[in-house]
N, CA and C of each residue as an Amber inpcrd file, in Angstrom:
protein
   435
   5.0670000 -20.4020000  -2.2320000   5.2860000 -18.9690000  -2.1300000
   5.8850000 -18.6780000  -0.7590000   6.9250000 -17.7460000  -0.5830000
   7.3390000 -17.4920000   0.6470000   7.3320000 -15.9970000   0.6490000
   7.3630000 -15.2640000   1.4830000   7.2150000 -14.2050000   1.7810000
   7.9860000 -13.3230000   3.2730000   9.1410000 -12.7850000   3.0770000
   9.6240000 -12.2320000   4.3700000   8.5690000 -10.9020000   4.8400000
   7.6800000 -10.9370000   5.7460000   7.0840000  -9.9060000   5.8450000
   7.6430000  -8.6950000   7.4250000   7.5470000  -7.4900000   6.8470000
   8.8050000  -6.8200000   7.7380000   7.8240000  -5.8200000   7.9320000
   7.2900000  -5.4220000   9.4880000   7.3100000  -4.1150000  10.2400000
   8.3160000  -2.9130000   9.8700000   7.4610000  -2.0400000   9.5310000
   8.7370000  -0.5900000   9.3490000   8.0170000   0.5930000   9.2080000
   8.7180000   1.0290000   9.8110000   8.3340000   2.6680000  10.3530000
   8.4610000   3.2620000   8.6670000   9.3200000   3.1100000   7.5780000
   9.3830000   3.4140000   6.1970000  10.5380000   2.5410000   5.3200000
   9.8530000   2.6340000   4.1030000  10.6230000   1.6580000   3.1730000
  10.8260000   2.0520000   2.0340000  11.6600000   1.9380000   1.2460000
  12.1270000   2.4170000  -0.2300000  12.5160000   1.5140000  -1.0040000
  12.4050000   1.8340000  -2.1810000  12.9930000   1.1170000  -3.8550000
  13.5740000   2.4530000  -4.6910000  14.6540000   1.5050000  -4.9370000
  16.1200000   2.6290000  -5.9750000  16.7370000   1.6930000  -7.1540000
  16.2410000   2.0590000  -7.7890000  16.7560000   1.5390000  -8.9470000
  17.6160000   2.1430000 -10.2500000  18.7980000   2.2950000 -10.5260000
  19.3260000   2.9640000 -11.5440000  19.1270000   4.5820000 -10.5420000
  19.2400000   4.6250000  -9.7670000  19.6050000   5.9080000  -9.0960000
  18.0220000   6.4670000  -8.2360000  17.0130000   5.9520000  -8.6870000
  16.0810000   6.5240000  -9.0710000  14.6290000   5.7810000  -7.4710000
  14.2810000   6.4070000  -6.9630000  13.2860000   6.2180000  -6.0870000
  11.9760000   5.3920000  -7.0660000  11.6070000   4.3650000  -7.3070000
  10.5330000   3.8480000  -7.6590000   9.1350000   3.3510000  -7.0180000
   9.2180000   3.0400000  -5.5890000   8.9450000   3.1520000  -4.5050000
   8.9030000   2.9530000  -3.0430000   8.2150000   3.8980000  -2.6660000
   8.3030000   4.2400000  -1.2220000   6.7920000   4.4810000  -0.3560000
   7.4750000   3.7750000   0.3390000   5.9070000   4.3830000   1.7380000
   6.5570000   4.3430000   3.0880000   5.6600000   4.8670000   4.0710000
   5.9750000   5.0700000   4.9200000   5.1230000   3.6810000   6.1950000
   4.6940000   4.3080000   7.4480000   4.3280000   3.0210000   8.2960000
   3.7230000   2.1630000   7.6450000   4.1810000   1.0010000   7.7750000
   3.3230000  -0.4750000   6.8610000   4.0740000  -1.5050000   7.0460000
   4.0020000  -2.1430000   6.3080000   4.7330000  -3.3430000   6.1150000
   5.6560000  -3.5650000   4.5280000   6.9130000  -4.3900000   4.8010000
   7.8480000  -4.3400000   3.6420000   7.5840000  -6.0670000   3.0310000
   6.7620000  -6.4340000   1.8180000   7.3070000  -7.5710000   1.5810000
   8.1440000  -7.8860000   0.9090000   9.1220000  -9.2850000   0.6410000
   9.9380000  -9.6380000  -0.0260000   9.4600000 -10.8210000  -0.8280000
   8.8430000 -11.0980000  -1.7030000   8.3480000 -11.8360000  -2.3180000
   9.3040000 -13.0100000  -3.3160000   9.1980000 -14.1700000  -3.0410000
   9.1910000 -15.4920000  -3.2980000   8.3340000 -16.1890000  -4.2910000
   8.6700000 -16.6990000  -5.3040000   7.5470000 -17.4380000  -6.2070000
   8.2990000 -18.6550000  -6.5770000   7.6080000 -20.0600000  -5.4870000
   8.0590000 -21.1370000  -6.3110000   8.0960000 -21.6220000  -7.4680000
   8.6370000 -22.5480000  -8.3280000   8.0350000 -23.1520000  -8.7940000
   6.9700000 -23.6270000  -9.1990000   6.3310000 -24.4570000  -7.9550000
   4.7660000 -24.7450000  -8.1850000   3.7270000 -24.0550000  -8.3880000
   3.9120000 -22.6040000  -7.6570000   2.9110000 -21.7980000  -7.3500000
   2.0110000 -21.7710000  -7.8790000   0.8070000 -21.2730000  -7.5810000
  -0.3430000 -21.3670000  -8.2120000  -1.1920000 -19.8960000  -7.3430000
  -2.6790000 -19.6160000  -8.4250000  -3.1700000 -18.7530000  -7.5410000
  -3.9330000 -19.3640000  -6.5330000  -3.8100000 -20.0790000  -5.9040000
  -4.0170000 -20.5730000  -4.9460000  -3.1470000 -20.3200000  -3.5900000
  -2.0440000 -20.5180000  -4.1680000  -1.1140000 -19.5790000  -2.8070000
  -1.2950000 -18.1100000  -3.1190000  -1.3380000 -17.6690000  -4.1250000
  -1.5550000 -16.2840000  -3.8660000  -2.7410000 -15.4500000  -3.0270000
  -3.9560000 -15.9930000  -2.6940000  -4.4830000 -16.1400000  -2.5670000
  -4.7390000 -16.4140000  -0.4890000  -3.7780000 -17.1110000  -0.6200000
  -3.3400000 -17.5250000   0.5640000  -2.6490000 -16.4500000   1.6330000
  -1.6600000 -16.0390000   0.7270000  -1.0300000 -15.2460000   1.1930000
  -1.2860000 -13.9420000   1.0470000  -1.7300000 -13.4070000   0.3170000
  -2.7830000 -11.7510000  -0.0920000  -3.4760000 -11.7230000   1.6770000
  -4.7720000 -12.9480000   1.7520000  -5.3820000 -12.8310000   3.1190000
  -4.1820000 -12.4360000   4.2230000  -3.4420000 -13.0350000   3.9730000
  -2.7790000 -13.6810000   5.5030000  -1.5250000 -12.0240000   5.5830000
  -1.2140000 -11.5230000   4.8570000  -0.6500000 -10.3960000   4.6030000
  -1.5260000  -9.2830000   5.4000000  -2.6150000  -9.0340000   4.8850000
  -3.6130000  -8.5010000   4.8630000  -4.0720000  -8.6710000   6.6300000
  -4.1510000  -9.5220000   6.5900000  -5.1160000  -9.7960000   8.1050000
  -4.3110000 -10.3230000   9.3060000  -2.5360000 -10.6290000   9.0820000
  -2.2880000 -10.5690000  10.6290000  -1.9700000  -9.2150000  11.1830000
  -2.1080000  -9.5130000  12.4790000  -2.0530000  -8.3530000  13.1950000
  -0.6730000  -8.3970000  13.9500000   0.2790000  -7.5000000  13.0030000
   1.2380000  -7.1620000  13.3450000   2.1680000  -6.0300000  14.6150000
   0.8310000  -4.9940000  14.6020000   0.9110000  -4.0010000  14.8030000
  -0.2320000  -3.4710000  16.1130000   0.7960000  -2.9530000  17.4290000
   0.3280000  -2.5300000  18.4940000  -0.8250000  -1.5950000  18.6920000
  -1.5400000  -1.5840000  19.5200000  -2.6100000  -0.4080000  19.9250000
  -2.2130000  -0.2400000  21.6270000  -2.9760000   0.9100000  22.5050000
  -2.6040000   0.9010000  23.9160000  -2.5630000  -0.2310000  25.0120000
  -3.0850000  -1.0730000  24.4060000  -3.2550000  -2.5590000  25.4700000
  -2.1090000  -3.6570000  25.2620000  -2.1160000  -3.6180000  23.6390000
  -1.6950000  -4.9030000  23.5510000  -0.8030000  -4.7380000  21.9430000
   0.0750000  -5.8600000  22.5680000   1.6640000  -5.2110000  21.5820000
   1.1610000  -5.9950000  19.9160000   0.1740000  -7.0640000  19.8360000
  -0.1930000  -7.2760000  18.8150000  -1.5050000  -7.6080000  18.5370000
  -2.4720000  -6.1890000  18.2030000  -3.7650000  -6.6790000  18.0160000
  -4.0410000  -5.9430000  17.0180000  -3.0240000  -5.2970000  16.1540000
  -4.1720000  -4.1590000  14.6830000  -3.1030000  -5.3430000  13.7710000
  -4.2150000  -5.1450000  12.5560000  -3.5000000  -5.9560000  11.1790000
  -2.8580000  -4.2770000  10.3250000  -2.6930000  -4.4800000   9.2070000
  -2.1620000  -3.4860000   8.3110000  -3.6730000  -2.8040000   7.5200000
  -4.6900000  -3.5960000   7.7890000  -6.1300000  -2.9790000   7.4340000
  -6.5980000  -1.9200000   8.5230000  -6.3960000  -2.2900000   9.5460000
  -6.7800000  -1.5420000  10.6150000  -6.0250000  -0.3740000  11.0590000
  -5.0310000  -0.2320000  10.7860000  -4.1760000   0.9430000  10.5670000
  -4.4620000   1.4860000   9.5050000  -4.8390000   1.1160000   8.5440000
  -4.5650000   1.6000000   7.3010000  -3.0870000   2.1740000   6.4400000
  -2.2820000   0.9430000   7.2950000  -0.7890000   1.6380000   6.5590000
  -0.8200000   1.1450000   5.3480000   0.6050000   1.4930000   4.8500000
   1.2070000   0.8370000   3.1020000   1.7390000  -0.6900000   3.2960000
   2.0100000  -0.6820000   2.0090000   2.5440000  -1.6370000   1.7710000
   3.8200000  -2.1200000   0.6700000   5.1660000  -2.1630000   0.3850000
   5.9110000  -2.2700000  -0.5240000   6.2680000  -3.9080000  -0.4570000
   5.7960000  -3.9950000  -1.4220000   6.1520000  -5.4940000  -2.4360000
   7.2380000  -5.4320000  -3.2420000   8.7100000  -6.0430000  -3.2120000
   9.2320000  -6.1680000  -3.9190000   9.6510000  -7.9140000  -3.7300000
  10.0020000  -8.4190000  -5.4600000  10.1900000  -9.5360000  -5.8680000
  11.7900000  -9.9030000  -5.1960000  11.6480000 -11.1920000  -4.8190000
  12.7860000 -11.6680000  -4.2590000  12.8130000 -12.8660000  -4.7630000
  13.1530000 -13.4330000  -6.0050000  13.7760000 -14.9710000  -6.0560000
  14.6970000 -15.4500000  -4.8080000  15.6100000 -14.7430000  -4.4570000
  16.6310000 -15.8620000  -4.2570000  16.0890000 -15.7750000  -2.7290000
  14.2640000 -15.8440000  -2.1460000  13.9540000 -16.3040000  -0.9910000
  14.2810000 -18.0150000  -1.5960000  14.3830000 -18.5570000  -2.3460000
  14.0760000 -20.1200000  -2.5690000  15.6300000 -20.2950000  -2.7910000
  16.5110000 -19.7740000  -2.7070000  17.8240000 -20.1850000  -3.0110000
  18.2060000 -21.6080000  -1.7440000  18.5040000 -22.7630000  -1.9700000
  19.4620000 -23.5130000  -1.6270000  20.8160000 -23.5030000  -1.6450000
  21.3140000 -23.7990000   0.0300000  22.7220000 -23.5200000   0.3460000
  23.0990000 -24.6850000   0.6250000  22.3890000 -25.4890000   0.7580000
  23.0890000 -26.4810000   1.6630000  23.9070000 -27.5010000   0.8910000
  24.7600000 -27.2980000  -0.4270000  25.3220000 -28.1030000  -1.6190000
  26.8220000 -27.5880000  -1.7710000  27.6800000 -27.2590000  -1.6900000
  28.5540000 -26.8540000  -2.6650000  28.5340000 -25.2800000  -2.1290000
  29.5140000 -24.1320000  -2.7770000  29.4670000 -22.7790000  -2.1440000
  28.3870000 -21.9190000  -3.1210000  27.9790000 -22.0830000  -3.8360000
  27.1960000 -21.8100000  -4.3200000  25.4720000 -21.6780000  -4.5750000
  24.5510000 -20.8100000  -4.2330000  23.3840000 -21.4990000  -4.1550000
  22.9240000 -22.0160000  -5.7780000  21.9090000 -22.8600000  -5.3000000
  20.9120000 -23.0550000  -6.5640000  19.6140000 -22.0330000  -6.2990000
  18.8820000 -22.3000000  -7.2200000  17.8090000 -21.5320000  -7.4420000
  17.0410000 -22.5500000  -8.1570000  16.8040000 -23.4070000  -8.1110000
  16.1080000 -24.4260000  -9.2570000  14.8790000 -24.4420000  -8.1520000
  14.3680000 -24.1960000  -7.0210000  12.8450000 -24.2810000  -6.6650000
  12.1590000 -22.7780000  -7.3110000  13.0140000 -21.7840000  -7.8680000
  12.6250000 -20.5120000  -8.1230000  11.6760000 -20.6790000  -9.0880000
  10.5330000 -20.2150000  -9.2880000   9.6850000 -19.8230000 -10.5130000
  10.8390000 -19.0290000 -11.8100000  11.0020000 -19.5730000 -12.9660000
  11.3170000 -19.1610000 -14.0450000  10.7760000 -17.3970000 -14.1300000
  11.0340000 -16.7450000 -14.8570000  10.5760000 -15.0360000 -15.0420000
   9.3860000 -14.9260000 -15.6140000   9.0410000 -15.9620000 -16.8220000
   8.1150000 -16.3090000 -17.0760000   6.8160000 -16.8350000 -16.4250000
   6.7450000 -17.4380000 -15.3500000   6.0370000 -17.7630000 -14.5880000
   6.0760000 -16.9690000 -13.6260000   7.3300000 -16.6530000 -12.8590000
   6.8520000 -15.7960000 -11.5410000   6.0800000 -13.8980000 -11.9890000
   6.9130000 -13.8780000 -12.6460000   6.5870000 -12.0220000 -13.2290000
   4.9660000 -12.3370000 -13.1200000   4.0880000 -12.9820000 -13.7890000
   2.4670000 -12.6150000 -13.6370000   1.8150000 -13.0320000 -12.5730000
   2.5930000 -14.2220000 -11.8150000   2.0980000 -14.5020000 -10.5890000
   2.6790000 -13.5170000  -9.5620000   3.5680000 -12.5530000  -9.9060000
   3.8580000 -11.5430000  -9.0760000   3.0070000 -10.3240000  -9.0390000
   2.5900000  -9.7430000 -10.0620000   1.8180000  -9.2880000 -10.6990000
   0.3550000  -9.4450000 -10.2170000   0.0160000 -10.1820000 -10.1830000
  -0.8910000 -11.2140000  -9.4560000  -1.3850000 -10.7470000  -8.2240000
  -0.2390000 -11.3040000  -7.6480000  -0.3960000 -10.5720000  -5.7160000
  -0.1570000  -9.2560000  -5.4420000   0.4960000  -8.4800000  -6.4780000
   0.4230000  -7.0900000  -6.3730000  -1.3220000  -6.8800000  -6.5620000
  -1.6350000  -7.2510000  -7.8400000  -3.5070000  -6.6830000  -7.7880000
  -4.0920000  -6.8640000  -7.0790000  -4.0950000  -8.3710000  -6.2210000
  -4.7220000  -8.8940000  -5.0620000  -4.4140000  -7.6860000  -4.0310000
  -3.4270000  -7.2020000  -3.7090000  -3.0030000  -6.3870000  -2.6010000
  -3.9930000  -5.0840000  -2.4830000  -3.7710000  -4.8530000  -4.1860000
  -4.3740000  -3.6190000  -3.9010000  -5.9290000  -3.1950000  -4.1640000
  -6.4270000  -4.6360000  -4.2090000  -7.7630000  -4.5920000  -4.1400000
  -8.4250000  -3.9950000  -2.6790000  -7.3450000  -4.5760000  -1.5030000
  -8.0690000  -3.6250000  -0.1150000  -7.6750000  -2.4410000  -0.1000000
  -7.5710000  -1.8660000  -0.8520000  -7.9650000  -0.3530000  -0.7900000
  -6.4770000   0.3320000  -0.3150000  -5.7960000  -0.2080000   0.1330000
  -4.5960000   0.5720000   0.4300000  -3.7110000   0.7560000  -0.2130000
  -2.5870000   1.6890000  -0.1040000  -1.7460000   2.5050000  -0.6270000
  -0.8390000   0.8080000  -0.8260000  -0.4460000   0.8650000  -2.2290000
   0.7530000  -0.5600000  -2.3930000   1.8710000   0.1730000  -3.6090000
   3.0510000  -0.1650000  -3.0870000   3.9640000   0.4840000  -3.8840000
   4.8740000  -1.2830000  -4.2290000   5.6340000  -0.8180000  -5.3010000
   6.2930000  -1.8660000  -5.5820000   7.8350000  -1.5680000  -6.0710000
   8.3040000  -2.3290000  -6.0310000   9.6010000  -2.8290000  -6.6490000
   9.6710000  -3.1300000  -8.4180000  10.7860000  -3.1280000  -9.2270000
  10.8550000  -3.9260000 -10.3340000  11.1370000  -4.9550000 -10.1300000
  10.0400000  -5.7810000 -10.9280000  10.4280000  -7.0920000 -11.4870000
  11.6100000  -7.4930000 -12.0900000  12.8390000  -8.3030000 -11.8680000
  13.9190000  -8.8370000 -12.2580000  15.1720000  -8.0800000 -12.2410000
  14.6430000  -6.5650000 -11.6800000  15.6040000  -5.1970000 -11.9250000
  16.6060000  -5.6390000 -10.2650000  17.6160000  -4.7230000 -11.0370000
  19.1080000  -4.5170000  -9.3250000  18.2780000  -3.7550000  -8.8640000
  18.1320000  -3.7680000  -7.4300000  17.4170000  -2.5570000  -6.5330000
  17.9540000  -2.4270000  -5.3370000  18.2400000  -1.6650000  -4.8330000
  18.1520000  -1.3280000  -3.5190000  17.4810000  -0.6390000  -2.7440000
  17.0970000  -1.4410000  -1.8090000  15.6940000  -1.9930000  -0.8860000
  16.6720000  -1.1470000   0.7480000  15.5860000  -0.0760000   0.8480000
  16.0180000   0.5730000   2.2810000  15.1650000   0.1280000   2.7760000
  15.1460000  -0.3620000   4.2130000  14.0440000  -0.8930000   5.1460000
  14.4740000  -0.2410000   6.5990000  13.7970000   0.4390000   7.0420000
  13.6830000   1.2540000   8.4810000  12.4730000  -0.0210000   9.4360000
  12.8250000  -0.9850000   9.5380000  12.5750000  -1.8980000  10.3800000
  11.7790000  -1.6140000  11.6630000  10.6840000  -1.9380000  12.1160000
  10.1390000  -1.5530000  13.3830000   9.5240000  -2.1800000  14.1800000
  10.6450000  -2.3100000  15.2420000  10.8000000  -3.5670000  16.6900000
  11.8220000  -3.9630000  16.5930000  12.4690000  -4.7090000  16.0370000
  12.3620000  -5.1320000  14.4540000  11.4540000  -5.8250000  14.5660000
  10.3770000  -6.1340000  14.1220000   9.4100000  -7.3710000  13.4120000
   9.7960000  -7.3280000  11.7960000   9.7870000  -9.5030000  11.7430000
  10.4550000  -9.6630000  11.0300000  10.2060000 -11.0490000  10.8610000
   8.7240000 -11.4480000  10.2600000   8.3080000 -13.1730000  10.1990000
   8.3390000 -13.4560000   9.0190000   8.6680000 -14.5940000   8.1560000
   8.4240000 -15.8780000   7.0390000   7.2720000 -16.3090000   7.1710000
   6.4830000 -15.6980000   6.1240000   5.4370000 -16.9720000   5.9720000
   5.8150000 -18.0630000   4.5430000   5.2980000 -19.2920000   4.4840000
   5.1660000 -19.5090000   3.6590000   3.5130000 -20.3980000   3.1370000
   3.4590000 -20.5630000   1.8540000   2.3200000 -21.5020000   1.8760000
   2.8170000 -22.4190000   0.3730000
């Protein structure tokens, strides 16, 4: 599972013209589903979402997580985080989870998310979207597991 996780002052989903969602201070993910995945990375990554501390208080430029603020959160699905370039001009996608497999393991980490209590908005699954991100710092880390 990989995950671009993004600081932002506010974030949006547009799909077919249409606002699907949006929040404001939180964090933006871009979600990745290998192949292998299992709920075991989900699992992994729900915590680790959840509990780094991205986000400044008066002392110190990184000591609140996204719990401790209590900001949002927008999840939208990103296959082509697993795209391979390094072949030909073209990427592959063959480490990508199939639709079949990733859609419920996406699904998945959306429920996990919103089991801590906070505001979680999402993206469509497999849909064209365009993803506004108001970036902030920029912070802007990869996890993977």
């Amino acid at each position: 599972m990989r995950v671009v996780i993004q600081r932002v002052k506010s974030s949006s989903v547009i799909v077919d013209g249409e606002v699907i969602g949006k929040i404001s201070q939180g964090l933006n993910l871009l979600v990745g589903i290998a192949a292998t995945d299992t709920e075991v990375e989900l699992d992994w990554m729900t915590r680790k979402c959840l509990d780094l501390r991205l986000f400044p208080d008066q002392d110190k430029p990184w000591s609140k997580s996204i719990m401790d603020i209590q900001g949002e959160i927008l999840v939208v699905s990103q296959f082509t985080l697993y795209g391979d370039c390094r072949k030909g001009r073209r990427p592959s996608f063959s480490n990508s989870a199939a639709p079949d497999i990733a859609e419920p393991l996406y699904d998945l980490f959306v429920s996990k998310l919103k089991q801590s209590g906070l505001a979680i908005a999402t993206g469509k699954f497999g849909a064209m979207m365009d993803v506004n991100i108001e970036n902030d710092g920029p912070v802007t880390l990869i996890l993977e597991k």
